[in-house]
Structure formats: C-alpha cells, structure tokens
mmCIF file of C-alpha atoms in Angstrom:
data_model
loop_
_atom_site.group_PDB
_atom_site.id
_atom_site.type_symbol
_atom_site.label_atom_id
_atom_site.label_comp_id
_atom_site.label_asym_id
_atom_site.label_seq_id
_atom_site.Cartn_x
_atom_site.Cartn_y
_atom_site.Cartn_z
ATOM 1 C CA ASN F 1 37.796 -35.528 -62.297
ATOM 2 C CA ALA F 2 34.525 -33.865 -63.246
ATOM 3 C CA GLY F 3 31.425 -34.799 -61.332
ATOM 4 C CA VAL F 4 28.198 -36.092 -62.745
ATOM 5 C CA MET F 5 27.034 -33.805 -65.510
ATOM 6 C CA GLN F 6 23.447 -33.188 -66.433
ATOM 7 C CA ASN F 7 21.991 -31.111 -69.165
ATOM 8 C CA PRO F 8 20.022 -29.122 -69.682
ATOM 9 C CA ARG F 9 19.774 -27.651 -66.205
ATOM 10 C CA HIS F 10 16.367 -26.223 -66.960
ATOM 11 C CA LEU F 11 13.942 -27.414 -69.568
ATOM 12 C CA VAL F 12 10.545 -25.954 -70.431
ATOM 13 C CA ARG F 13 8.116 -27.968 -72.521
ATOM 14 C CA ARG F 14 4.509 -27.569 -73.521
ATOM 15 C CA ARG F 15 2.035 -30.338 -72.890
ATOM 16 C CA GLY F 16 2.391 -33.039 -75.499
ATOM 17 C CA GLN F 17 5.997 -32.316 -76.377
ATOM 18 C CA GLU F 18 8.951 -34.625 -75.710
ATOM 19 C CA ALA F 19 11.604 -34.018 -73.079
ATOM 20 C CA ARG F 20 15.095 -35.482 -73.281
ATOM 21 C CA LEU F 21 17.334 -35.281 -70.241
ATOM 22 C CA ARG F 22 21.021 -36.227 -70.451
ATOM 23 C CA CYS F 23 23.396 -37.517 -67.859
ATOM 24 C CA SER F 24 27.092 -38.133 -68.100
ATOM 25 C CA PRO F 25 28.391 -40.208 -65.148
ATOM 26 C CA MET F 26 31.644 -39.569 -63.394
ATOM 27 C CA LYS F 27 34.714 -40.958 -65.171
ATOM 28 C CA GLY F 28 35.094 -44.608 -64.458
ATOM 29 C CA HIS F 29 31.545 -45.076 -63.228
ATOM 30 C CA SER F 30 29.465 -47.672 -64.994
ATOM 31 C CA HIS F 31 26.231 -47.507 -62.994
ATOM 32 C CA VAL F 32 23.643 -44.753 -63.615
ATOM 33 C CA TYR F 33 20.521 -44.068 -61.642
ATOM 34 C CA TRP F 34 17.657 -41.652 -62.302
ATOM 35 C CA TYR F 35 15.559 -40.132 -59.539
ATOM 36 C CA ARG F 36 12.666 -37.686 -59.594
ATOM 37 C CA GLN F 37 11.982 -35.084 -56.949
ATOM 38 C CA LEU F 38 8.641 -33.308 -56.706
ATOM 39 C CA PRO F 39 8.525 -29.989 -54.827
ATOM 40 C CA GLU F 40 8.954 -30.331 -51.071
ATOM 41 C CA GLU F 41 9.481 -34.091 -51.358
ATOM 42 C CA GLY F 42 12.365 -36.558 -51.268
ATOM 43 C CA LEU F 43 13.859 -38.246 -54.288
ATOM 44 C CA LYS F 44 12.033 -41.203 -55.794
ATOM 45 C CA PHE F 45 13.944 -43.877 -57.626
ATOM 46 C CA MET F 46 13.048 -44.360 -61.272
ATOM 47 C CA VAL F 47 15.560 -46.542 -63.057
ATOM 48 C CA TYR F 48 19.037 -48.088 -62.701
ATOM 49 C CA LEU F 49 21.133 -48.750 -65.795
ATOM 50 C CA GLN F 50 24.493 -50.118 -66.741
ATOM 51 C CA LYS F 51 26.012 -49.765 -70.177
ATOM 52 C CA GLU F 52 23.443 -50.998 -72.707
ATOM 53 C CA ASN F 53 21.338 -52.635 -69.987
ATOM 54 C CA ILE F 54 18.383 -51.657 -67.847
ATOM 55 C CA ILE F 55 18.891 -53.357 -64.499
ATOM 56 C CA ASP F 56 15.935 -52.083 -62.468
ATOM 57 C CA GLU F 57 13.110 -49.974 -63.841
ATOM 58 C CA SER F 58 10.668 -50.602 -61.003
ATOM 59 C CA GLY F 59 10.230 -46.851 -60.423
ATOM 60 C CA MET F 60 9.485 -45.892 -64.017
ATOM 61 C CA PRO F 61 5.948 -45.018 -65.034
ATOM 62 C CA LYS F 62 4.609 -47.651 -67.359
ATOM 63 C CA GLU F 63 3.900 -45.237 -70.196
ATOM 64 C CA ARG F 64 5.680 -42.336 -71.832
ATOM 65 C CA PHE F 65 8.963 -42.730 -69.881
ATOM 66 C CA SER F 66 12.017 -44.548 -71.183
ATOM 67 C CA ALA F 67 15.721 -44.614 -70.372
ATOM 68 C CA GLU F 68 18.858 -45.781 -72.041
ATOM 69 C CA PHE F 69 22.589 -45.853 -71.374
ATOM 70 C CA PRO F 70 24.298 -46.590 -74.685
ATOM 71 C CA LYS F 71 27.774 -47.984 -75.131
ATOM 72 C CA GLU F 72 28.961 -44.540 -76.128
ATOM 73 C CA GLY F 73 27.557 -41.250 -74.904
ATOM 74 C CA PRO F 74 25.419 -40.128 -72.037
ATOM 75 C CA SER F 75 22.433 -41.743 -70.423
ATOM 76 C CA ILE F 76 19.136 -40.376 -71.698
ATOM 77 C CA LEU F 77 15.810 -40.105 -69.829
ATOM 78 C CA ARG F 78 13.054 -39.569 -72.359
ATOM 79 C CA ILE F 79 9.571 -38.393 -71.541
ATOM 80 C CA GLN F 80 7.106 -38.484 -74.353
ATOM 81 C CA GLN F 81 3.920 -36.388 -74.539
ATOM 82 C CA VAL F 82 4.714 -34.557 -71.324
ATOM 83 C CA VAL F 83 1.933 -33.537 -68.945
ATOM 84 C CA ARG F 84 1.937 -30.929 -66.205
ATOM 85 C CA GLY F 85 2.406 -33.631 -63.571
ATOM 86 C CA ASP F 86 5.817 -34.414 -65.084
ATOM 87 C CA SER F 87 7.109 -31.088 -63.806
ATOM 88 C CA ALA F 88 9.838 -31.943 -61.318
ATOM 89 C CA ALA F 89 13.519 -32.050 -60.755
ATOM 90 C CA TYR F 90 15.196 -35.098 -62.314
ATOM 91 C CA PHE F 91 18.473 -36.161 -60.772
ATOM 92 C CA CYS F 92 21.022 -38.523 -62.165
ATOM 93 C CA ALA F 93 23.529 -40.368 -59.957
ATOM 94 C CA SER F 94 26.425 -42.659 -60.768
ATOM 95 C CA SER F 95 28.500 -45.149 -58.857
ATOM 96 C CA PRO F 96 31.646 -47.063 -59.677
ATOM 97 C CA PRO F 97 31.730 -50.737 -60.708
ATOM 98 C CA GLY F 98 32.516 -53.570 -58.397
ATOM 99 C CA ILE F 99 31.797 -54.065 -54.722
ATOM 100 C CA GLY F 100 33.216 -52.378 -51.676
ATOM 101 C CA ASN F 101 31.968 -48.858 -52.143
ATOM 102 C CA TYR F 102 28.767 -49.702 -50.330
ATOM 103 C CA ASN F 103 26.721 -48.079 -53.083
ATOM 104 C CA GLU F 104 27.722 -44.497 -52.466
ATOM 105 C CA GLN F 105 26.079 -42.608 -55.282
ATOM 106 C CA PHE F 106 27.294 -39.306 -56.630
ATOM 107 C CA PHE F 107 24.567 -36.911 -57.817
ATOM 108 C CA GLY F 108 24.465 -34.477 -60.615
ATOM 109 C CA PRO F 109 22.943 -30.981 -60.283
ATOM 110 C CA GLY F 110 19.616 -32.073 -61.741
ATOM 111 C CA THR F 111 17.393 -30.990 -64.601
ATOM 112 C CA ARG F 112 14.366 -28.954 -63.646
ATOM 113 C CA LEU F 113 11.567 -29.718 -66.041
ATOM 114 C CA THR F 114 8.627 -27.349 -66.296
ATOM 115 C CA VAL F 115 5.638 -28.341 -68.351
ATOM 116 C CA LEU F 116 3.412 -25.458 -69.375
ATOM 117 C CA SER B 1 4.683 -44.477 -43.537
ATOM 118 C CA GLN B 2 7.330 -44.786 -46.186
ATOM 119 C CA GLN B 3 10.804 -46.242 -45.982
ATOM 120 C CA GLY B 4 13.043 -43.485 -44.674
ATOM 121 C CA GLU B 5 11.118 -40.750 -42.913
ATOM 122 C CA GLU B 6 12.878 -37.863 -41.315
ATOM 123 C CA ASP B 7 11.832 -36.075 -38.224
ATOM 124 C CA PRO B 8 11.330 -33.220 -37.753
ATOM 125 C CA GLN B 9 10.157 -31.997 -41.117
ATOM 126 C CA ALA B 10 11.587 -28.553 -40.360
ATOM 127 C CA LEU B 11 14.054 -27.275 -37.819
ATOM 128 C CA SER B 12 15.128 -23.708 -37.057
ATOM 129 C CA ILE B 13 18.094 -23.004 -34.801
ATOM 130 C CA GLN B 14 20.604 -20.307 -34.128
ATOM 131 C CA GLU B 15 24.180 -20.397 -35.252
ATOM 132 C CA GLY B 16 26.334 -22.276 -32.783
ATOM 133 C CA GLU B 17 23.594 -24.575 -31.602
ATOM 134 C CA ASN B 18 23.424 -28.295 -32.352
ATOM 135 C CA ALA B 19 20.928 -29.744 -34.806
ATOM 136 C CA THR B 20 19.574 -33.256 -34.499
ATOM 137 C CA MET B 21 17.616 -34.958 -37.225
ATOM 138 C CA ASN B 22 16.112 -38.435 -37.061
ATOM 139 C CA CYS B 23 15.313 -41.002 -39.695
ATOM 140 C CA SER B 24 13.147 -44.098 -39.374
ATOM 141 C CA TYR B 25 12.919 -46.920 -41.874
ATOM 142 C CA LYS B 26 10.939 -50.104 -42.238
ATOM 143 C CA THR B 27 12.947 -52.894 -43.873
ATOM 144 C CA SER B 28 16.316 -54.413 -43.156
ATOM 145 C CA ILE B 29 19.209 -52.469 -44.660
ATOM 146 C CA ASN B 30 22.808 -52.922 -45.598
ATOM 147 C CA ASN B 31 23.690 -49.284 -44.943
ATOM 148 C CA LEU B 32 22.134 -45.886 -44.426
ATOM 149 C CA GLN B 33 23.402 -42.677 -45.981
ATOM 150 C CA TRP B 34 22.791 -39.021 -45.268
ATOM 151 C CA TYR B 35 22.725 -36.401 -47.989
ATOM 152 C CA ARG B 36 22.437 -32.613 -47.973
ATOM 153 C CA GLN B 37 20.601 -30.588 -50.571
ATOM 154 C CA ASN B 38 20.910 -26.847 -50.799
ATOM 155 C CA SER B 39 17.883 -25.075 -52.238
ATOM 156 C CA GLY B 40 17.534 -25.812 -55.919
ATOM 157 C CA ARG B 41 20.767 -27.783 -56.104
ATOM 158 C CA GLY B 42 21.880 -31.383 -56.302
ATOM 159 C CA LEU B 43 22.608 -33.721 -53.437
ATOM 160 C CA VAL B 44 25.889 -33.913 -51.613
ATOM 161 C CA HIS B 45 26.845 -37.143 -49.873
ATOM 162 C CA LEU B 46 27.645 -36.583 -46.192
ATOM 163 C CA ILE B 47 28.198 -39.887 -44.518
ATOM 164 C CA LEU B 48 27.501 -43.584 -44.841
ATOM 165 C CA ILE B 49 26.954 -45.897 -41.894
ATOM 166 C CA ARG B 50 26.895 -49.662 -42.326
ATOM 167 C CA SER B 51 24.364 -51.901 -40.631
ATOM 168 C CA ASN B 52 27.044 -53.360 -38.360
ATOM 169 C CA GLU B 53 28.130 -49.897 -37.163
ATOM 170 C CA ARG B 54 26.489 -47.969 -34.371
ATOM 171 C CA GLU B 55 28.130 -44.587 -34.610
ATOM 172 C CA LYS B 56 30.239 -42.669 -37.053
ATOM 173 C CA HIS B 57 31.853 -39.225 -37.062
ATOM 174 C CA SER B 58 32.912 -36.911 -39.831
ATOM 175 C CA GLY B 59 34.000 -33.422 -38.810
ATOM 176 C CA ARG B 60 31.021 -31.752 -37.139
ATOM 177 C CA LEU B 61 28.719 -34.595 -38.131
ATOM 178 C CA ARG B 62 27.820 -37.514 -35.917
ATOM 179 C CA VAL B 63 25.562 -40.293 -37.165
ATOM 180 C CA THR B 64 24.098 -43.075 -35.072
ATOM 181 C CA LEU B 65 22.291 -46.192 -36.235
ATOM 182 C CA ASP B 66 20.027 -48.404 -34.185
ATOM 183 C CA THR B 67 19.019 -51.392 -36.319
ATOM 184 C CA SER B 68 16.827 -52.795 -33.575
ATOM 185 C CA LYS B 69 14.671 -49.642 -33.682
ATOM 186 C CA LYS B 70 15.232 -49.158 -37.421
ATOM 187 C CA SER B 71 16.302 -45.591 -36.845
ATOM 188 C CA SER B 72 19.243 -43.268 -37.375
ATOM 189 C CA SER B 73 20.118 -39.765 -36.233
ATOM 190 C CA LEU B 74 22.296 -37.064 -37.681
ATOM 191 C CA LEU B 75 23.804 -34.539 -35.298
ATOM 192 C CA ILE B 76 25.404 -31.377 -36.602
ATOM 193 C CA THR B 77 27.387 -29.662 -33.855
ATOM 194 C CA ALA B 78 28.176 -25.966 -33.690
ATOM 195 C CA SER B 79 25.922 -25.206 -36.634
ATOM 196 C CA ARG B 80 26.695 -22.469 -39.111
ATOM 197 C CA ALA B 81 24.497 -20.434 -41.434
ATOM 198 C CA ALA B 82 26.042 -22.395 -44.316
ATOM 199 C CA ASP B 83 24.470 -25.577 -42.894
ATOM 200 C CA THR B 84 21.061 -24.264 -43.941
ATOM 201 C CA ALA B 85 19.785 -26.944 -46.322
ATOM 202 C CA SER B 86 17.534 -29.969 -46.543
ATOM 203 C CA TYR B 87 18.885 -33.196 -45.152
ATOM 204 C CA PHE B 88 17.804 -36.604 -46.412
ATOM 205 C CA CYS B 89 18.472 -40.089 -45.228
ATOM 206 C CA ALA B 90 18.667 -42.829 -47.823
ATOM 207 C CA THR B 91 18.547 -46.536 -47.171
ATOM 208 C CA ASP B 92 20.286 -49.195 -49.164
ATOM 209 C CA VAL B 93 19.115 -52.745 -48.920
ATOM 210 C CA THR B 94 21.802 -54.583 -50.783
ATOM 211 C CA GLY B 95 25.062 -52.712 -50.353
ATOM 212 C CA THR B 96 25.878 -53.072 -53.969
ATOM 213 C CA ALA B 97 24.768 -51.080 -56.966
ATOM 214 C CA SER B 98 21.028 -50.656 -56.576
ATOM 215 C CA LYS B 99 18.434 -48.056 -55.830
ATOM 216 C CA LEU B 100 18.491 -45.836 -52.751
ATOM 217 C CA THR B 101 15.260 -45.103 -50.960
ATOM 218 C CA PHE B 102 15.068 -41.540 -49.728
ATOM 219 C CA GLY B 103 13.055 -40.026 -46.965
ATOM 220 C CA THR B 104 11.103 -36.803 -47.208
ATOM 221 C CA GLY B 105 13.850 -34.718 -45.656
ATOM 222 C CA THR B 106 14.351 -32.270 -42.796
ATOM 223 C CA ARG B 107 14.637 -28.625 -43.728
ATOM 224 C CA LEU B 108 17.208 -27.006 -41.486
ATOM 225 C CA GLN B 109 17.379 -23.245 -41.104
ATOM 226 C CA VAL B 110 20.349 -21.814 -39.232
ATOM 227 C CA THR B 111 20.012 -18.150 -38.368
ATOM 228 C CA LEU B 112 22.695 -15.726 -37.253
#
C-alpha cells in the first residue's frame, strides 16, 4: 500500500508564474489536507478537502491560492502569480473515512517550491 | 503564544541519554499527536494520545498528557544518532477529520 504521493518534489518558478502541486492520497483515504511549512517553522494548515468538496479552507490565502480534489485523479494545490513569499515546503496529508481513527493523518514527502 | 508550542526549541544530547520535549497548547483538544521530521523530509506519525489518557508508551517513546495544564511531554529513552530530527506536537480539536494545529517544533541533535 503506497503512502501519500506528492509531485513534483521540487519546483522552481519565477515570480508571476503559476505553480501546480499534486497529491495522491493513500489508497482508501478520502480526506486530503494541505499544509505549508516555512523554513524553521511548524506546519500551518491551509485547506481540507474531500472528493469534489472543500470542507475547510480557513488557512488559505484569500487570493492566488486554490485547491481541488476531483472525483478522479489527485488533489491539486494551485498558486497563481507566485511571489517570493510563496517559497516554502507544501505538505499533503490524507486520512481514512469514518470515525475511530482519531484523525491520524499520513503525510507525503512534500513539494519544495522555490520562487526566483 | 500559538496553539502547540514546543519547548525547548533545540536540544543537543549524547547517544544513550534521554531526551524530553514539552508541548503546551491553549484550547481544549480531543487528542494530541507527536510527529518526527527528518531534515528536508516529510512527517512521520509517532504517537497519538487521547484527551482521556494520561500516559502512553510506544517502544522507546513515552508521552504524557496533562489536560489541566494543557501540556504534553515526549520522552525518548536511550537516544540514538538516528533520532536526530525535529519533533512536532499537533493538536486536534474534534477527533474526526479536520485540521491539525502544529507547534514550532523541537530540533533534537543526538551526537555519538
């Protein structure tokens, strides 16, 4: 059973370009979370999605950032018109459906975004 | 201070010694989880302790939770060089699928 997959692992963009980060949850998991980690800091929650639904986007910047988790395919975190301050590691996590797992989340290896 | 703050920020010990890290939080929680992150890598789930539990063990790890003080500690016994990593606590308010709130982490260095 493969773990959470993220790609690309490293992404370099120039200011103003778009960045697309992909996340495939663990098999059987229907909940996906995106977190951002700045250097020397902890992870900050961005958005929580289920298939075709955004459940909680309280951590998403109001502009330029969007996320989706389509019926088929990976979850996508999209950053439009990137700026240097977007440089960070972006982690995806997934958890299984239903109750009883106490919300243990399984993390992917992350995508390190560098904006030049 | 933010929900989930670890103390100390950095800790350096010798192999074989015990390492203790503390985490404080502000709001009521359903459970608290500890994660490890090796440099430049993803997070690995270590242990989860529920709000009605006071202590939990897993191998060389021992976690305590004091909900009256809103604090938790992670003890790693007989540390090894491979334990060198950053350790984060994460609080969960609901116990069901929802966001985790992470602390700033303790960077542990275990030297030979």
